PDB file of C-alpha atoms in Angstrom:
ATOM      1  CA  MET A  19      88.504 131.089 120.927  1.00  0.00           C
ATOM      2  CA  SER A  20      88.494 127.464 121.675  1.00  0.00           C
ATOM      3  CA  THR A  21      87.110 126.124 124.986  1.00  0.00           C
ATOM      4  CA  PHE A  22      89.473 122.434 124.595  1.00  0.00           C
ATOM      5  CA  ASN A  23      92.887 122.601 125.881  1.00  0.00           C
ATOM      6  CA  VAL A  24      95.167 120.044 123.940  1.00  0.00           C
ATOM      7  CA  PRO A  25      95.598 117.512 126.717  1.00  0.00           C
ATOM      8  CA  THR A  26      98.469 116.093 127.992  1.00  0.00           C
ATOM      9  CA  ARG A  27      99.800 112.552 128.235  1.00  0.00           C
ATOM     10  CA  GLU A  28      99.038 112.373 131.856  1.00  0.00           C
ATOM     11  CA  GLU A  29      95.508 113.722 131.151  1.00  0.00           C
ATOM     12  CA  VAL A  30      94.408 110.567 129.221  1.00  0.00           C
ATOM     13  CA  SER A  31      94.042 107.225 129.570  1.00  0.00           C
ATOM     14  CA  ALA A  32      96.294 104.677 129.885  1.00  0.00           C
ATOM     15  CA  ASN A  33      95.671 102.608 126.652  1.00  0.00           C
ATOM     16  CA  ASN A  34      96.049 106.627 124.997  1.00  0.00           C
ATOM     17  CA  GLN A  35      99.387 107.561 126.964  1.00  0.00           C
ATOM     18  CA  ALA A  36     100.791 104.322 125.208  1.00  0.00           C
ATOM     19  CA  ILE A  37      99.398 105.570 121.832  1.00  0.00           C
ATOM     20  CA  PHE A  38     100.996 108.884 122.679  1.00  0.00           C
ATOM     21  CA  ASP A  39     104.227 106.977 123.365  1.00  0.00           C
ATOM     22  CA  ASN A  40     104.118 105.269 120.068  1.00  0.00           C
ATOM     23  CA  LEU A  41     102.950 108.243 118.592  1.00  0.00           C
ATOM     24  CA  GLU A  42     106.007 109.919 119.783  1.00  0.00           C
ATOM     25  CA  LYS A  43     108.410 107.389 118.562  1.00  0.00           C
ATOM     26  CA  GLY A  44     107.249 107.398 115.065  1.00  0.00           C
ATOM     27  CA  LEU A  45     106.682 110.796 114.299  1.00  0.00           C
ATOM     28  CA  GLY A  46     109.004 112.418 116.784  1.00  0.00           C
ATOM     29  CA  PHE A  47     105.663 114.165 118.173  1.00  0.00           C
ATOM     30  CA  VAL A  48     102.064 114.060 119.580  1.00  0.00           C
ATOM     31  CA  PRO A  49      99.927 116.145 116.468  1.00  0.00           C
ATOM     32  CA  ASN A  50      97.654 117.923 118.732  1.00  0.00           C
ATOM     33  CA  LEU A  51      94.406 116.916 116.693  1.00  0.00           C
ATOM     34  CA  TYR A  52      95.754 113.206 117.875  1.00  0.00           C
ATOM     35  CA  ALA A  53      96.166 114.407 120.946  1.00  0.00           C
ATOM     36  CA  THR A  54      92.890 115.885 121.100  1.00  0.00           C
ATOM     37  CA  TYR A  55      90.625 112.524 120.272  1.00  0.00           C
ATOM     38  CA  ALA A  56      92.452 111.014 123.058  1.00  0.00           C
ATOM     39  CA  TYR A  57      89.458 112.920 125.370  1.00  0.00           C
ATOM     40  CA  SER A  58      87.523 110.166 124.428  1.00  0.00           C
ATOM     41  CA  ASP A  59      89.266 106.424 125.703  1.00  0.00           C
ATOM     42  CA  THR A  60      88.000 105.150 122.522  1.00  0.00           C
ATOM     43  CA  ALA A  61      88.233 107.478 120.227  1.00  0.00           C
ATOM     44  CA  LEU A  62      92.850 107.589 119.268  1.00  0.00           C
ATOM     45  CA  GLU A  63      92.950 103.716 118.543  1.00  0.00           C
ATOM     46  CA  ASN A  64      89.039 103.796 116.304  1.00  0.00           C
ATOM     47  CA  TYR A  65      90.413 106.607 114.620  1.00  0.00           C
ATOM     48  CA  LEU A  66      94.725 105.478 113.934  1.00  0.00           C
ATOM     49  CA  SER A  67      93.057 102.096 112.979  1.00  0.00           C
ATOM     50  CA  PHE A  68      90.414 103.367 110.342  1.00  0.00           C
ATOM     51  CA  ALA A  69      92.924 106.241 109.470  1.00  0.00           C
ATOM     52  CA  ASN A  70      96.125 103.516 108.701  1.00  0.00           C
ATOM     53  CA  ALA A  71      93.762 101.221 107.293  1.00  0.00           C
ATOM     54  CA  LYS A  72      94.205  99.571 104.029  1.00  0.00           C
ATOM     55  CA  THR A  73      93.477 101.272 100.634  1.00  0.00           C
ATOM     56  CA  SER A  74      93.239 100.773  96.620  1.00  0.00           C
ATOM     57  CA  LEU A  75      94.318 104.784  96.810  1.00  0.00           C
ATOM     58  CA  SER A  76      98.220 105.754  97.469  1.00  0.00           C
ATOM     59  CA  ASN A  77      99.210 107.850  99.391  1.00  0.00           C
ATOM     60  CA  LYS A  78      99.687 110.635  96.984  1.00  0.00           C
ATOM     61  CA  GLU A  79      95.972 109.427  95.738  1.00  0.00           C
ATOM     62  CA  LYS A  80      95.402 109.647  99.421  1.00  0.00           C
ATOM     63  CA  GLU A  81      97.044 113.569 100.097  1.00  0.00           C
ATOM     64  CA  ALA A  82      95.018 114.779  97.190  1.00  0.00           C
ATOM     65  CA  VAL A  83      91.792 113.864  98.579  1.00  0.00           C
ATOM     66  CA  ASN A  84      92.714 114.735 101.898  1.00  0.00           C
ATOM     67  CA  LEU A  85      93.972 118.428 100.898  1.00  0.00           C
ATOM     68  CA  ALA A  86      90.488 118.567  98.847  1.00  0.00           C
ATOM     69  CA  VAL A  87      88.302 117.506 101.285  1.00  0.00           C
ATOM     70  CA  SER A  88      90.497 119.499 104.132  1.00  0.00           C
ATOM     71  CA  GLU A  89      89.443 122.538 101.664  1.00  0.00           C
ATOM     72  CA  VAL A  90      85.782 122.244 101.167  1.00  0.00           C
ATOM     73  CA  ASN A  91      85.762 121.306 105.026  1.00  0.00           C
ATOM     74  CA  GLU A  92      87.739 124.318 105.883  1.00  0.00           C
ATOM     75  CA  CYS A  93      90.060 123.035 107.918  1.00  0.00           C
ATOM     76  CA  LEU A  94      92.945 124.554 108.508  1.00  0.00           C
ATOM     77  CA  TYR A  95      94.407 122.208 110.935  1.00  0.00           C
ATOM     78  CA  CYS A  96      94.443 119.517 108.560  1.00  0.00           C
ATOM     79  CA  LEU A  97      95.212 121.793 105.443  1.00  0.00           C
ATOM     80  CA  SER A  98      97.953 122.742 107.234  1.00  0.00           C
ATOM     81  CA  ALA A  99      99.242 119.215 108.188  1.00  0.00           C
ATOM     82  CA  HIS A 100      98.339 117.605 104.998  1.00  0.00           C
ATOM     83  CA  THR A 101     100.243 120.159 103.170  1.00  0.00           C
ATOM     84  CA  ALA A 102     102.847 119.072 104.900  1.00  0.00           C
ATOM     85  CA  ILE A 103     102.553 115.365 104.425  1.00  0.00           C
ATOM     86  CA  SER A 104     101.768 115.978 100.786  1.00  0.00           C
ATOM     87  CA  LYS A 105     104.843 117.923 100.151  1.00  0.00           C
ATOM     88  CA  MET A 106     106.921 114.708 102.017  1.00  0.00           C
ATOM     89  CA  ASN A 107     104.890 112.676  99.248  1.00  0.00           C
ATOM     90  CA  GLY A 108     106.511 115.051  96.427  1.00  0.00           C
ATOM     91  CA  PHE A 109     103.385 117.070  95.750  1.00  0.00           C
ATOM     92  CA  THR A 110     104.847 121.122  94.686  1.00  0.00           C
ATOM     93  CA  ASP A 111     103.455 124.070  96.316  1.00  0.00           C
ATOM     94  CA  ASP A 112     101.685 124.767  93.155  1.00  0.00           C
ATOM     95  CA  GLU A 113      99.905 121.299  92.903  1.00  0.00           C
ATOM     96  CA  ILE A 114      99.484 121.218  96.814  1.00  0.00           C
ATOM     97  CA  ILE A 115      96.886 124.788  95.795  1.00  0.00           C
ATOM     98  CA  GLU A 116      95.213 122.990  92.823  1.00  0.00           C
ATOM     99  CA  LEU A 117      94.345 119.832  94.818  1.00  0.00           C
ATOM    100  CA  ARG A 118      93.059 122.008  97.424  1.00  0.00           C
ATOM    101  CA  ALA A 119      91.035 123.740  95.195  1.00  0.00           C
ATOM    102  CA  GLY A 120      89.567 120.190  94.005  1.00  0.00           C
ATOM    103  CA  LYS A 121      92.013 119.895  90.570  1.00  0.00           C
ATOM    104  CA  ALA A 122      95.041 118.888  89.375  1.00  0.00           C
ATOM    105  CA  SER A 123      96.115 120.191  85.165  1.00  0.00           C
ATOM    106  CA  PHE A 124      99.280 118.297  86.233  1.00  0.00           C
ATOM    107  CA  ASP A 125      97.949 114.543  86.193  1.00  0.00           C
ATOM    108  CA  THR A 126      94.860 113.365  84.595  1.00  0.00           C
ATOM    109  CA  LYS A 127      93.691 110.614  87.067  1.00  0.00           C
ATOM    110  CA  LEU A 128      94.680 112.954  89.824  1.00  0.00           C
ATOM    111  CA  ASP A 129      92.126 115.811  88.228  1.00  0.00           C
ATOM    112  CA  ALA A 130      89.354 113.304  88.463  1.00  0.00           C
ATOM    113  CA  LEU A 131      90.298 111.832  91.803  1.00  0.00           C
ATOM    114  CA  ALA A 132      90.334 115.639  93.612  1.00  0.00           C
ATOM    115  CA  ARG A 133      87.254 116.420  92.026  1.00  0.00           C
ATOM    116  CA  LEU A 134      85.579 113.706  93.147  1.00  0.00           C
ATOM    117  CA  ALA A 135      86.336 114.076  96.722  1.00  0.00           C
ATOM    118  CA  LYS A 136      85.715 117.902  96.284  1.00  0.00           C
ATOM    119  CA  ASN A 137      82.229 117.183  94.469  1.00  0.00           C
ATOM    120  CA  ILE A 138      81.289 114.507  97.181  1.00  0.00           C
ATOM    121  CA  THR A 139      82.080 116.621 100.200  1.00  0.00           C
ATOM    122  CA  GLU A 140      80.312 119.552  98.616  1.00  0.00           C
ATOM    123  CA  ASN A 141      77.365 117.492  97.963  1.00  0.00           C
ATOM    124  CA  ARG A 142      77.081 115.443 101.382  1.00  0.00           C
ATOM    125  CA  GLY A 143      77.434 112.430  99.339  1.00  0.00           C
ATOM    126  CA  LYS A 144      76.077 112.807  96.520  1.00  0.00           C
ATOM    127  CA  ALA A 145      78.085 113.119  93.868  1.00  0.00           C
ATOM    128  CA  SER A 146      77.598 114.573  90.543  1.00  0.00           C
ATOM    129  CA  GLN A 147      76.960 111.483  88.039  1.00  0.00           C
ATOM    130  CA  ASP A 148      79.065 113.050  85.468  1.00  0.00           C
ATOM    131  CA  VAL A 149      82.059 113.533  87.720  1.00  0.00           C
ATOM    132  CA  VAL A 150      81.734 109.487  88.419  1.00  0.00           C
ATOM    133  CA  GLU A 151      81.589 109.249  84.899  1.00  0.00           C
ATOM    134  CA  ASN A 152      85.025 111.114  84.388  1.00  0.00           C
ATOM    135  CA  PHE A 153      86.551 109.254  87.997  1.00  0.00           C
ATOM    136  CA  PHE A 154      85.784 105.790  85.796  1.00  0.00           C
ATOM    137  CA  ALA A 155      87.325 106.981  82.755  1.00  0.00           C
ATOM    138  CA  ALA A 156      89.976 108.350  84.600  1.00  0.00           C
ATOM    139  CA  GLY A 157      91.352 104.531  85.155  1.00  0.00           C
ATOM    140  CA  TYR A 158      89.382 103.788  89.197  1.00  0.00           C
ATOM    141  CA  THR A 159      88.002 101.120  89.927  1.00  0.00           C
ATOM    142  CA  LYS A 160      84.406 100.491  91.607  1.00  0.00           C
ATOM    143  CA  GLY A 161      86.943  99.341  94.603  1.00  0.00           C
ATOM    144  CA  ASN A 162      89.065 102.615  93.740  1.00  0.00           C
ATOM    145  CA  LEU A 163      85.382 104.369  94.373  1.00  0.00           C
ATOM    146  CA  ILE A 164      84.207 103.171  97.717  1.00  0.00           C
ATOM    147  CA  ASP A 165      88.316 103.833  99.060  1.00  0.00           C
ATOM    148  CA  THR A 166      87.945 107.488  97.984  1.00  0.00           C
ATOM    149  CA  ILE A 167      84.268 107.552  99.694  1.00  0.00           C
ATOM    150  CA  VAL A 168      85.654 106.038 103.124  1.00  0.00           C
ATOM    151  CA  LEU A 169      88.550 108.844 102.873  1.00  0.00           C
ATOM    152  CA  VAL A 170      85.868 111.112 102.078  1.00  0.00           C
ATOM    153  CA  GLY A 171      84.780 110.661 105.546  1.00  0.00           C
ATOM    154  CA  ASP A 172      87.817 109.842 107.414  1.00  0.00           C
ATOM    155  CA  LYS A 173      88.879 113.380 106.983  1.00  0.00           C
ATOM    156  CA  THR A 174      85.574 114.952 107.791  1.00  0.00           C
ATOM    157  CA  ILE A 175      85.884 113.264 111.236  1.00  0.00           C
ATOM    158  CA  SER A 176      89.122 115.161 112.086  1.00  0.00           C
ATOM    159  CA  ASN A 177      88.102 118.533 110.244  1.00  0.00           C
ATOM    160  CA  TYR A 178      84.714 118.262 112.394  1.00  0.00           C
ATOM    161  CA  ILE A 179      86.853 117.503 115.612  1.00  0.00           C
ATOM    162  CA  ASN A 180      89.034 120.454 114.637  1.00  0.00           C
ATOM    163  CA  ASN A 181      86.418 123.116 113.458  1.00  0.00           C
ATOM    164  CA  THR A 182      84.473 122.307 116.151  1.00  0.00           C
ATOM    165  CA  THR A 183      87.808 122.237 118.884  1.00  0.00           C
ATOM    166  CA  GLU A 184      89.233 124.305 117.738  1.00  0.00           C
ATOM    167  CA  ILE A 185      92.632 122.810 118.957  1.00  0.00           C
ATOM    168  CA  GLY A 186      96.108 125.023 117.985  1.00  0.00           C
ATOM    169  CA  ILE A 187      97.637 124.049 115.190  1.00  0.00           C
ATOM    170  CA  ASP A 188     101.402 122.651 115.091  1.00  0.00           C
ATOM    171  CA  PHE A 189     102.127 122.683 111.773  1.00  0.00           C
ATOM    172  CA  PRO A 190     103.562 125.450 109.556  1.00  0.00           C
ATOM    173  CA  VAL A 191      99.933 127.148 109.134  1.00  0.00           C
ATOM    174  CA  ALA A 192      98.778 126.797 105.046  1.00  0.00           C
ATOM    175  CA  GLN A 193      97.621 130.287 103.795  1.00  0.00           C
ATOM    176  CA  PRO A 194      94.431 130.840 103.081  1.00  0.00           C
ATOM    177  CA  LEU A 195      93.191 129.444  99.159  1.00  0.00           C
ATOM    178  CA  GLU A 196      93.112 132.867  98.035  1.00  0.00           C
ATOM    179  CA  ALA A 197      96.542 134.558  99.296  1.00  0.00           C
ATOM    180  CA  ALA A 198      98.134 131.223  98.152  1.00  0.00           C
ATOM    181  CA  SER A 199      97.094 131.402  94.846  1.00  0.00           C
ATOM    182  CA  VAL A 200      97.844 134.582  94.210  1.00  0.00           C
TER     183      VAL A 200
END
């Protein structure tokens, strides 16, 4: 059981209260994971700046990475959140299951990306050369490779915060991969 409660607006710094207000306006709520970042006076602002920075990856590509990384890191919160976000970005339930498994039979380019994200995460950044070569062969650039690695790091931070704090999930809960793929 978690020893972390999700902090309320009144329990966080004035800077984080302003961020909570902006999240309420933009999303309609403050996701529990974001609220948990607000235990730190600086982490939420830093994370949101990092997560919302420009990248060469499309929203769909970002979700492919987020799903593959969160599955490897066994973060049910992030899997649940990114399942919902992936649906908003046009992925079907079956496609989401494949992306969580680190593949995409429905799209050669996304397949190379998902395989790379999974491989980087599983191997702690020491990607297999054949997986990297496949990524480039699918049409990605060295810039895309760096952006993918940055995104793996971004998602790993959230995975680790959730896996350590075990805060409640405020999205429809994603099924375990084994159950979902039956």
